[in-house]
mmCIF file of N, CA, C and O in Angstrom:
data_model
loop_
_atom_site.group_PDB
_atom_site.id
_atom_site.type_symbol
_atom_site.label_atom_id
_atom_site.label_comp_id
_atom_site.label_asym_id
_atom_site.label_seq_id
_atom_site.Cartn_x
_atom_site.Cartn_y
_atom_site.Cartn_z
ATOM 1 N N GLY A 144 -23.303 -37.647 74.378
ATOM 2 C CA GLY A 144 -22.296 -37.739 73.356
ATOM 3 C C GLY A 144 -22.869 -38.247 72.052
ATOM 4 O O GLY A 144 -24.035 -38.619 71.973
ATOM 5 N N PHE A 145 -22.026 -38.279 71.077
ATOM 6 C CA PHE A 145 -22.417 -38.731 69.745
ATOM 7 C C PHE A 145 -21.480 -39.827 69.288
ATOM 8 O O PHE A 145 -20.303 -39.817 69.619
ATOM 9 N N GLU A 146 -22.014 -40.765 68.527
ATOM 10 C CA GLU A 146 -21.193 -41.802 67.922
ATOM 11 C C GLU A 146 -20.944 -41.423 66.473
ATOM 12 O O GLU A 146 -21.887 -41.258 65.697
ATOM 13 N N ILE A 147 -19.682 -41.267 66.099
ATOM 14 C CA ILE A 147 -19.317 -40.962 64.720
ATOM 15 C C ILE A 147 -18.840 -42.259 64.084
ATOM 16 O O ILE A 147 -17.840 -42.831 64.491
ATOM 17 N N ARG A 148 -19.577 -42.714 63.087
ATOM 18 C CA ARG A 148 -19.272 -43.988 62.428
ATOM 19 C C ARG A 148 -18.483 -43.730 61.157
ATOM 20 O O ARG A 148 -18.842 -42.866 60.364
ATOM 21 N N ILE A 149 -17.415 -44.487 60.962
ATOM 22 C CA ILE A 149 -16.528 -44.246 59.819
ATOM 23 C C ILE A 149 -16.369 -45.468 58.918
ATOM 24 O O ILE A 149 -15.450 -45.520 58.098
ATOM 25 N N GLU A 150 -17.258 -46.448 59.029
ATOM 26 C CA GLU A 150 -17.138 -47.657 58.204
ATOM 27 C C GLU A 150 -17.156 -47.347 56.717
ATOM 28 O O GLU A 150 -16.462 -47.965 55.933
ATOM 29 N N ASP A 151 -17.999 -46.402 56.336
ATOM 30 C CA ASP A 151 -18.090 -45.984 54.939
ATOM 31 C C ASP A 151 -18.664 -44.569 54.915
ATOM 32 O O ASP A 151 -19.037 -44.013 55.945
ATOM 33 N N SER A 152 -18.724 -43.994 53.731
ATOM 34 C CA SER A 152 -19.150 -42.599 53.630
ATOM 35 C C SER A 152 -20.597 -42.394 54.054
ATOM 36 O O SER A 152 -20.945 -41.376 54.648
ATOM 37 N N LYS A 153 -21.457 -43.366 53.782
ATOM 38 C CA LYS A 153 -22.867 -43.257 54.175
ATOM 39 C C LYS A 153 -23.000 -43.241 55.695
ATOM 40 O O LYS A 153 -23.744 -42.433 56.256
ATOM 41 N N SER A 154 -22.257 -44.131 56.370
ATOM 42 C CA SER A 154 -22.292 -44.157 57.836
ATOM 43 C C SER A 154 -21.772 -42.853 58.417
ATOM 44 O O SER A 154 -22.335 -42.322 59.379
ATOM 45 N N LEU A 155 -20.694 -42.329 57.838
ATOM 46 C CA LEU A 155 -20.149 -41.058 58.307
ATOM 47 C C LEU A 155 -21.168 -39.936 58.122
ATOM 48 O O LEU A 155 -21.433 -39.163 59.041
ATOM 49 N N ALA A 156 -21.758 -39.859 56.940
ATOM 50 C CA ALA A 156 -22.741 -38.801 56.664
ATOM 51 C C ALA A 156 -23.934 -38.899 57.610
ATOM 52 O O ALA A 156 -24.383 -37.884 58.161
ATOM 53 N N ASP A 157 -24.446 -40.113 57.807
ATOM 54 C CA ASP A 157 -25.602 -40.292 58.689
ATOM 55 C C ASP A 157 -25.267 -39.915 60.133
ATOM 56 O O ASP A 157 -26.068 -39.273 60.821
ATOM 57 N N SER A 158 -24.092 -40.319 60.603
ATOM 58 C CA SER A 158 -23.739 -40.002 61.985
ATOM 59 C C SER A 158 -23.464 -38.510 62.159
ATOM 60 O O SER A 158 -23.794 -37.937 63.209
ATOM 61 N N LEU A 159 -22.906 -37.859 61.144
ATOM 62 C CA LEU A 159 -22.721 -36.406 61.231
ATOM 63 C C LEU A 159 -24.073 -35.687 61.214
ATOM 64 O O LEU A 159 -24.258 -34.691 61.914
ATOM 65 N N ASP A 160 -25.010 -36.190 60.422
ATOM 66 C CA ASP A 160 -26.356 -35.601 60.410
ATOM 67 C C ASP A 160 -27.014 -35.702 61.787
ATOM 68 O O ASP A 160 -27.731 -34.798 62.211
ATOM 69 N N ALA A 161 -26.770 -36.802 62.474
ATOM 70 C CA ALA A 161 -27.396 -37.033 63.783
ATOM 71 C C ALA A 161 -26.710 -36.250 64.903
ATOM 72 O O ALA A 161 -27.304 -36.050 65.967
ATOM 73 N N ALA A 162 -25.495 -35.805 64.680
ATOM 74 C CA ALA A 162 -24.739 -35.083 65.716
ATOM 75 C C ALA A 162 -25.130 -33.604 65.689
ATOM 76 O O ALA A 162 -24.492 -32.782 65.052
ATOM 77 N N ASP A 163 -26.176 -33.302 66.384
ATOM 78 C CA ASP A 163 -26.710 -31.944 66.360
ATOM 79 C C ASP A 163 -27.012 -31.477 67.781
ATOM 80 O O ASP A 163 -27.524 -32.244 68.591
ATOM 81 N N ARG A 164 -26.671 -30.259 68.045
ATOM 82 C CA ARG A 164 -27.011 -29.621 69.330
ATOM 83 C C ARG A 164 -27.832 -28.376 69.002
ATOM 84 O O ARG A 164 -27.277 -27.345 68.619
ATOM 85 N N PRO A 165 -29.140 -28.444 69.157
ATOM 86 C CA PRO A 165 -29.991 -27.307 68.807
ATOM 87 C C PRO A 165 -29.595 -26.006 69.513
ATOM 88 O O PRO A 165 -29.759 -24.925 68.962
ATOM 89 N N GLU A 166 -29.044 -26.120 70.719
ATOM 90 C CA GLU A 166 -28.663 -24.907 71.453
ATOM 91 C C GLU A 166 -27.355 -24.303 70.941
ATOM 92 O O GLU A 166 -26.992 -23.190 71.330
ATOM 93 N N ASP A 167 -26.640 -25.031 70.087
ATOM 94 C CA ASP A 167 -25.368 -24.544 69.540
ATOM 95 C C ASP A 167 -25.377 -24.711 68.019
ATOM 96 O O ASP A 167 -24.993 -25.759 67.503
ATOM 97 N N PRO A 168 -25.810 -23.684 67.299
ATOM 98 C CA PRO A 168 -25.964 -23.808 65.846
ATOM 99 C C PRO A 168 -24.645 -24.036 65.097
ATOM 100 O O PRO A 168 -24.656 -24.459 63.949
ATOM 101 N N TYR A 169 -23.510 -23.787 65.719
ATOM 102 C CA TYR A 169 -22.223 -23.953 65.044
ATOM 103 C C TYR A 169 -21.587 -25.321 65.305
ATOM 104 O O TYR A 169 -20.599 -25.678 64.668
ATOM 105 N N PHE A 170 -22.138 -26.085 66.237
ATOM 106 C CA PHE A 170 -21.541 -27.371 66.619
ATOM 107 C C PHE A 170 -21.420 -28.324 65.436
ATOM 108 O O PHE A 170 -20.354 -28.873 65.167
ATOM 109 N N ASN A 171 -22.513 -28.545 64.707
ATOM 110 C CA ASN A 171 -22.495 -29.504 63.614
ATOM 111 C C ASN A 171 -21.540 -29.059 62.513
ATOM 112 O O ASN A 171 -20.806 -29.873 61.954
ATOM 113 N N LYS A 172 -21.530 -27.787 62.204
ATOM 114 C CA LYS A 172 -20.628 -27.285 61.162
ATOM 115 C C LYS A 172 -19.170 -27.507 61.557
ATOM 116 O O LYS A 172 -18.350 -27.957 60.744
ATOM 117 N N LEU A 173 -18.831 -27.204 62.801
ATOM 118 C CA LEU A 173 -17.465 -27.408 63.285
ATOM 119 C C LEU A 173 -17.093 -28.894 63.252
ATOM 120 O O LEU A 173 -15.997 -29.256 62.819
ATOM 121 N N LEU A 174 -18.005 -29.755 63.666
ATOM 122 C CA LEU A 174 -17.750 -31.190 63.648
ATOM 123 C C LEU A 174 -17.479 -31.681 62.228
ATOM 124 O O LEU A 174 -16.560 -32.464 61.984
ATOM 125 N N ARG A 175 -18.264 -31.206 61.273
ATOM 126 C CA ARG A 175 -18.062 -31.590 59.869
ATOM 127 C C ARG A 175 -16.703 -31.124 59.349
ATOM 128 O O ARG A 175 -16.023 -31.846 58.620
ATOM 129 N N ILE A 176 -16.313 -29.929 59.715
ATOM 130 C CA ILE A 176 -15.001 -29.416 59.290
ATOM 131 C C ILE A 176 -13.885 -30.287 59.847
ATOM 132 O O ILE A 176 -12.965 -30.683 59.133
ATOM 133 N N VAL A 177 -13.967 -30.596 61.139
ATOM 134 C CA VAL A 177 -12.940 -31.421 61.780
ATOM 135 C C VAL A 177 -12.882 -32.810 61.143
ATOM 136 O O VAL A 177 -11.804 -33.362 60.921
ATOM 137 N N CYS A 178 -14.040 -33.387 60.816
ATOM 138 C CA CYS A 178 -14.079 -34.744 60.272
ATOM 139 C C CYS A 178 -13.666 -34.829 58.808
ATOM 140 O O CYS A 178 -13.214 -35.874 58.363
ATOM 141 N N THR A 179 -13.820 -33.766 58.067
ATOM 142 C CA THR A 179 -13.555 -33.843 56.626
ATOM 143 C C THR A 179 -12.314 -33.079 56.178
ATOM 144 O O THR A 179 -11.877 -33.244 55.049
ATOM 145 N N ARG A 180 -11.727 -32.281 57.028
ATOM 146 C CA ARG A 180 -10.568 -31.473 56.646
ATOM 147 C C ARG A 180 -9.405 -32.320 56.137
ATOM 148 O O ARG A 180 -8.694 -31.946 55.217
ATOM 149 N N CYS A 181 -9.188 -33.471 56.733
ATOM 150 C CA CYS A 181 -8.034 -34.296 56.365
ATOM 151 C C CYS A 181 -8.297 -35.188 55.156
ATOM 152 O O CYS A 181 -7.409 -35.927 54.730
ATOM 153 N N MET A 182 -9.489 -35.147 54.581
ATOM 154 C CA MET A 182 -9.781 -35.970 53.403
ATOM 155 C C MET A 182 -8.998 -35.453 52.202
ATOM 156 O O MET A 182 -8.761 -34.264 52.060
ATOM 157 N N MET A 183 -8.635 -36.382 51.347
ATOM 158 C CA MET A 183 -7.911 -36.003 50.142
ATOM 159 C C MET A 183 -8.838 -35.274 49.184
ATOM 160 O O MET A 183 -10.039 -35.545 49.140
ATOM 161 N N PRO A 184 -8.309 -34.337 48.397
ATOM 162 C CA PRO A 184 -9.141 -33.663 47.406
ATOM 163 C C PRO A 184 -9.563 -34.630 46.291
ATOM 164 O O PRO A 184 -8.941 -35.680 46.102
ATOM 165 N N ALA A 185 -10.596 -34.255 45.584
ATOM 166 C CA ALA A 185 -11.106 -35.096 44.504
ATOM 167 C C ALA A 185 -10.045 -35.298 43.431
ATOM 168 O O ALA A 185 -9.216 -34.429 43.188
ATOM 169 N N GLN A 186 -10.092 -36.467 42.818
ATOM 170 C CA GLN A 186 -9.215 -36.761 41.694
ATOM 171 C C GLN A 186 -10.082 -36.968 40.467
ATOM 172 O O GLN A 186 -11.034 -37.742 40.485
ATOM 173 N N TYR A 187 -9.770 -36.267 39.411
ATOM 174 C CA TYR A 187 -10.521 -36.380 38.166
ATOM 175 C C TYR A 187 -9.735 -37.236 37.191
ATOM 176 O O TYR A 187 -8.521 -37.113 37.081
ATOM 177 N N PHE A 188 -10.436 -38.133 36.487
ATOM 178 C CA PHE A 188 -9.776 -39.032 35.546
ATOM 179 C C PHE A 188 -10.763 -39.443 34.472
ATOM 180 O O PHE A 188 -11.980 -39.355 34.652
ATOM 181 N N ALA A 189 -10.239 -39.909 33.353
ATOM 182 C CA ALA A 189 -11.074 -40.468 32.293
ATOM 183 C C ALA A 189 -11.409 -41.911 32.672
ATOM 184 O O ALA A 189 -10.539 -42.637 33.165
ATOM 185 N N SER A 190 -12.635 -42.322 32.455
ATOM 186 C CA SER A 190 -13.071 -43.650 32.902
ATOM 187 C C SER A 190 -12.239 -44.769 32.292
ATOM 188 O O SER A 190 -12.064 -45.811 32.908
ATOM 189 N N GLY A 191 -11.694 -44.574 31.118
ATOM 190 C CA GLY A 191 -10.868 -45.603 30.491
ATOM 191 C C GLY A 191 -9.520 -45.779 31.158
ATOM 192 O O GLY A 191 -8.815 -46.755 30.893
ATOM 193 N N GLU A 192 -9.158 -44.851 32.030
ATOM 194 C CA GLU A 192 -7.859 -44.916 32.703
ATOM 195 C C GLU A 192 -7.919 -45.634 34.050
ATOM 196 O O GLU A 192 -6.880 -45.895 34.649
ATOM 197 N N GLN A 193 -9.119 -45.920 34.549
ATOM 198 C CA GLN A 193 -9.289 -46.542 35.860
ATOM 199 C C GLN A 193 -10.257 -47.713 35.744
ATOM 200 O O GLN A 193 -11.113 -47.736 34.869
ATOM 201 N N THR A 194 -10.138 -48.669 36.663
ATOM 202 C CA THR A 194 -11.097 -49.770 36.680
ATOM 203 C C THR A 194 -12.423 -49.256 37.249
ATOM 204 O O THR A 194 -12.462 -48.256 37.970
ATOM 205 N N GLN A 195 -13.494 -49.949 36.959
ATOM 206 C CA GLN A 195 -14.818 -49.514 37.404
ATOM 207 C C GLN A 195 -14.905 -49.445 38.931
ATOM 208 O O GLN A 195 -15.662 -48.655 39.466
ATOM 209 N N ASP A 196 -14.107 -50.229 39.632
ATOM 210 C CA ASP A 196 -14.100 -50.174 41.102
ATOM 211 C C ASP A 196 -13.681 -48.802 41.615
ATOM 212 O O ASP A 196 -13.994 -48.444 42.755
ATOM 213 N N ASP A 197 -12.977 -48.033 40.806
ATOM 214 C CA ASP A 197 -12.503 -46.708 41.211
ATOM 215 C C ASP A 197 -13.453 -45.587 40.813
ATOM 216 O O ASP A 197 -13.136 -44.418 40.997
ATOM 217 N N TRP A 198 -14.613 -45.912 40.258
ATOM 218 C CA TRP A 198 -15.542 -44.886 39.785
ATOM 219 C C TRP A 198 -16.480 -44.377 40.878
ATOM 220 O O TRP A 198 -17.351 -43.572 40.621
ATOM 221 N N HIS A 199 -16.320 -44.843 42.098
ATOM 222 C CA HIS A 199 -17.239 -44.456 43.178
ATOM 223 C C HIS A 199 -16.999 -43.007 43.615
ATOM 224 O O HIS A 199 -15.970 -42.417 43.317
ATOM 225 N N HIS A 200 -17.988 -42.468 44.298
ATOM 226 C CA HIS A 200 -17.871 -41.123 44.872
ATOM 227 C C HIS A 200 -18.050 -41.267 46.375
ATOM 228 O O HIS A 200 -19.136 -41.571 46.856
ATOM 229 N N TYR A 201 -16.972 -41.073 47.124
ATOM 230 C CA TYR A 201 -17.007 -41.290 48.566
ATOM 231 C C TYR A 201 -18.027 -40.382 49.254
ATOM 232 O O TYR A 201 -18.837 -40.827 50.037
ATOM 233 N N GLY A 202 -17.977 -39.099 48.953
ATOM 234 C CA GLY A 202 -18.848 -38.144 49.626
ATOM 235 C C GLY A 202 -20.323 -38.364 49.365
ATOM 236 O O GLY A 202 -21.161 -38.108 50.218
ATOM 237 N N LEU A 203 -20.660 -38.845 48.188
ATOM 238 C CA LEU A 203 -22.070 -39.093 47.850
ATOM 239 C C LEU A 203 -22.485 -40.533 48.144
ATOM 240 O O LEU A 203 -23.649 -40.873 47.989
ATOM 241 N N ALA A 204 -21.534 -41.364 48.544
ATOM 242 C CA ALA A 204 -21.788 -42.789 48.785
ATOM 243 C C ALA A 204 -22.421 -43.433 47.557
ATOM 244 O O ALA A 204 -23.330 -44.247 47.664
ATOM 245 N N ALA A 205 -21.915 -43.070 46.386
ATOM 246 C CA ALA A 205 -22.428 -43.598 45.130
ATOM 247 C C ALA A 205 -21.415 -44.571 44.526
ATOM 248 O O ALA A 205 -20.243 -44.231 44.404
ATOM 249 N N PRO A 206 -21.866 -45.782 44.147
ATOM 250 C CA PRO A 206 -20.927 -46.764 43.604
ATOM 251 C C PRO A 206 -20.383 -46.390 42.220
ATOM 252 O O PRO A 206 -19.282 -46.765 41.860
ATOM 253 N N ILE A 207 -21.175 -45.656 41.465
ATOM 254 C CA ILE A 207 -20.752 -45.201 40.138
ATOM 255 C C ILE A 207 -21.047 -43.711 40.062
ATOM 256 O O ILE A 207 -22.158 -43.275 40.353
ATOM 257 N N TYR A 208 -20.048 -42.937 39.667
ATOM 258 C CA TYR A 208 -20.225 -41.494 39.607
ATOM 259 C C TYR A 208 -19.445 -40.954 38.434
ATOM 260 O O TYR A 208 -18.344 -41.407 38.138
ATOM 261 N N THR A 209 -20.019 -40.007 37.757
ATOM 262 C CA THR A 209 -19.308 -39.315 36.694
ATOM 263 C C THR A 209 -19.606 -37.833 36.804
ATOM 264 O O THR A 209 -20.599 -37.438 37.400
ATOM 265 N N HIS A 210 -18.741 -37.037 36.249
ATOM 266 C CA HIS A 210 -18.828 -35.585 36.408
ATOM 267 C C HIS A 210 -18.890 -34.957 35.020
ATOM 268 O O HIS A 210 -18.037 -35.223 34.184
ATOM 269 N N PHE A 211 -19.897 -34.139 34.774
ATOM 270 C CA PHE A 211 -20.108 -33.593 33.442
ATOM 271 C C PHE A 211 -19.830 -32.102 33.314
ATOM 272 O O PHE A 211 -19.420 -31.633 32.276
ATOM 273 N N THR A 212 -20.121 -31.359 34.352
ATOM 274 C CA THR A 212 -20.134 -29.908 34.211
ATOM 275 C C THR A 212 -19.225 -29.232 35.218
ATOM 276 O O THR A 212 -18.652 -29.871 36.083
ATOM 277 N N SER A 213 -19.147 -27.935 35.111
ATOM 278 C CA SER A 213 -18.334 -27.169 36.052
ATOM 279 C C SER A 213 -19.017 -27.135 37.427
ATOM 280 O O SER A 213 -20.216 -27.386 37.535
ATOM 281 N N PRO A 214 -18.268 -26.817 38.480
ATOM 282 C CA PRO A 214 -18.846 -26.804 39.831
ATOM 283 C C PRO A 214 -20.041 -25.863 40.012
ATOM 284 O O PRO A 214 -20.850 -26.087 40.900
ATOM 285 N N ILE A 215 -20.190 -24.855 39.168
ATOM 286 C CA ILE A 215 -21.322 -23.952 39.340
ATOM 287 C C ILE A 215 -22.615 -24.525 38.767
ATOM 288 O O ILE A 215 -23.673 -23.938 38.925
ATOM 289 N N ARG A 216 -22.534 -25.689 38.106
ATOM 290 C CA ARG A 216 -23.732 -26.299 37.525
ATOM 291 C C ARG A 216 -23.945 -27.714 38.057
ATOM 292 O O ARG A 216 -24.231 -28.637 37.317
ATOM 293 N N ARG A 217 -23.826 -27.903 39.336
ATOM 294 C CA ARG A 217 -23.940 -29.233 39.939
ATOM 295 C C ARG A 217 -25.337 -29.846 39.758
ATOM 296 O O ARG A 217 -25.463 -31.053 39.667
ATOM 297 N N TYR A 218 -26.393 -29.044 39.714
ATOM 298 C CA TYR A 218 -27.728 -29.616 39.571
ATOM 299 C C TYR A 218 -27.847 -30.396 38.266
ATOM 300 O O TYR A 218 -28.469 -31.453 38.224
ATOM 301 N N ALA A 219 -27.191 -29.904 37.226
ATOM 302 C CA ALA A 219 -27.208 -30.637 35.955
ATOM 303 C C ALA A 219 -26.581 -32.019 36.125
ATOM 304 O O ALA A 219 -27.062 -33.005 35.564
ATOM 305 N N ASP A 220 -25.513 -32.114 36.900
ATOM 306 C CA ASP A 220 -24.896 -33.411 37.182
ATOM 307 C C ASP A 220 -25.881 -34.343 37.882
ATOM 308 O O ASP A 220 -25.981 -35.521 37.545
ATOM 309 N N VAL A 221 -26.604 -33.819 38.860
ATOM 310 C CA VAL A 221 -27.556 -34.637 39.618
ATOM 311 C C VAL A 221 -28.636 -35.181 38.682
ATOM 312 O O VAL A 221 -28.977 -36.366 38.728
ATOM 313 N N VAL A 222 -29.156 -34.337 37.817
ATOM 314 C CA VAL A 222 -30.204 -34.764 36.880
ATOM 315 C C VAL A 222 -29.675 -35.853 35.952
ATOM 316 O O VAL A 222 -30.316 -36.890 35.755
ATOM 317 N N VAL A 223 -28.480 -35.644 35.404
ATOM 318 C CA VAL A 223 -27.905 -36.635 34.497
ATOM 319 C C VAL A 223 -27.646 -37.950 35.224
ATOM 320 O O VAL A 223 -27.920 -39.026 34.692
ATOM 321 N N HIS A 224 -27.160 -37.891 36.462
ATOM 322 C CA HIS A 224 -26.930 -39.118 37.214
ATOM 323 C C HIS A 224 -28.227 -39.871 37.471
ATOM 324 O O HIS A 224 -28.264 -41.102 37.397
ATOM 325 N N ARG A 225 -29.282 -39.167 37.780
ATOM 326 C CA ARG A 225 -30.570 -39.829 38.007
ATOM 327 C C ARG A 225 -31.057 -40.516 36.732
ATOM 328 O O ARG A 225 -31.562 -41.634 36.763
ATOM 329 N N LEU A 226 -30.900 -39.833 35.600
ATOM 330 C CA LEU A 226 -31.317 -40.419 34.325
ATOM 331 C C LEU A 226 -30.463 -41.632 33.966
ATOM 332 O O LEU A 226 -30.993 -42.667 33.528
ATOM 333 N N LEU A 227 -29.151 -41.534 34.157
ATOM 334 C CA LEU A 227 -28.270 -42.672 33.878
ATOM 335 C C LEU A 227 -28.585 -43.850 34.805
ATOM 336 O O LEU A 227 -28.621 -44.996 34.360
ATOM 337 N N SER A 228 -28.804 -43.557 36.072
ATOM 338 C CA SER A 228 -29.140 -44.634 37.027
ATOM 339 C C SER A 228 -30.403 -45.352 36.618
ATOM 340 O O SER A 228 -30.477 -46.585 36.656
ATOM 341 N N ALA A 229 -31.415 -44.594 36.202
ATOM 342 C CA ALA A 229 -32.669 -45.206 35.762
ATOM 343 C C ALA A 229 -32.460 -46.019 34.494
ATOM 344 O O ALA A 229 -32.997 -47.119 34.347
ATOM 345 N N ALA A 230 -31.639 -45.500 33.587
ATOM 346 C CA ALA A 230 -31.412 -46.183 32.310
ATOM 347 C C ALA A 230 -30.666 -47.506 32.468
ATOM 348 O O ALA A 230 -30.955 -48.470 31.770
ATOM 349 N N ILE A 231 -29.715 -47.562 33.413
ATOM 350 C CA ILE A 231 -28.941 -48.791 33.565
ATOM 351 C C ILE A 231 -29.392 -49.641 34.741
ATOM 352 O O ILE A 231 -28.793 -50.667 35.040
ATOM 353 N N GLY A 232 -30.441 -49.197 35.433
ATOM 354 C CA GLY A 232 -31.020 -49.994 36.513
ATOM 355 C C GLY A 232 -30.216 -50.002 37.796
ATOM 356 O O GLY A 232 -30.256 -50.957 38.548
ATOM 357 N N VAL A 233 -29.470 -48.926 38.053
ATOM 358 C CA VAL A 233 -28.703 -48.806 39.300
ATOM 359 C C VAL A 233 -29.437 -47.817 40.189
ATOM 360 O O VAL A 233 -29.632 -46.667 39.828
ATOM 361 N N ALA A 234 -29.848 -48.276 41.367
ATOM 362 C CA ALA A 234 -30.606 -47.379 42.260
ATOM 363 C C ALA A 234 -29.680 -46.518 43.065
ATOM 364 O O ALA A 234 -28.594 -46.821 43.362
#
């Protein structure tokens, strides 16, 4: 069996990564669907409208997250986040 940990998003992601059956290539995908289907959709807001405690990104397990571009240009977001993290000293 597998232990699915739900304490936080990082624990969930790590336990889903570990839940793999090499003989069944669809097992992990199905497990991820079952575990994430009931999650609420993303909420977009201006940072001035929410406290900094609400700026986290559950799926990425990031304490501070911002979104710059459309969904088809996610790599640009990743690059900007890495640069911002380095600039403000947040690992």
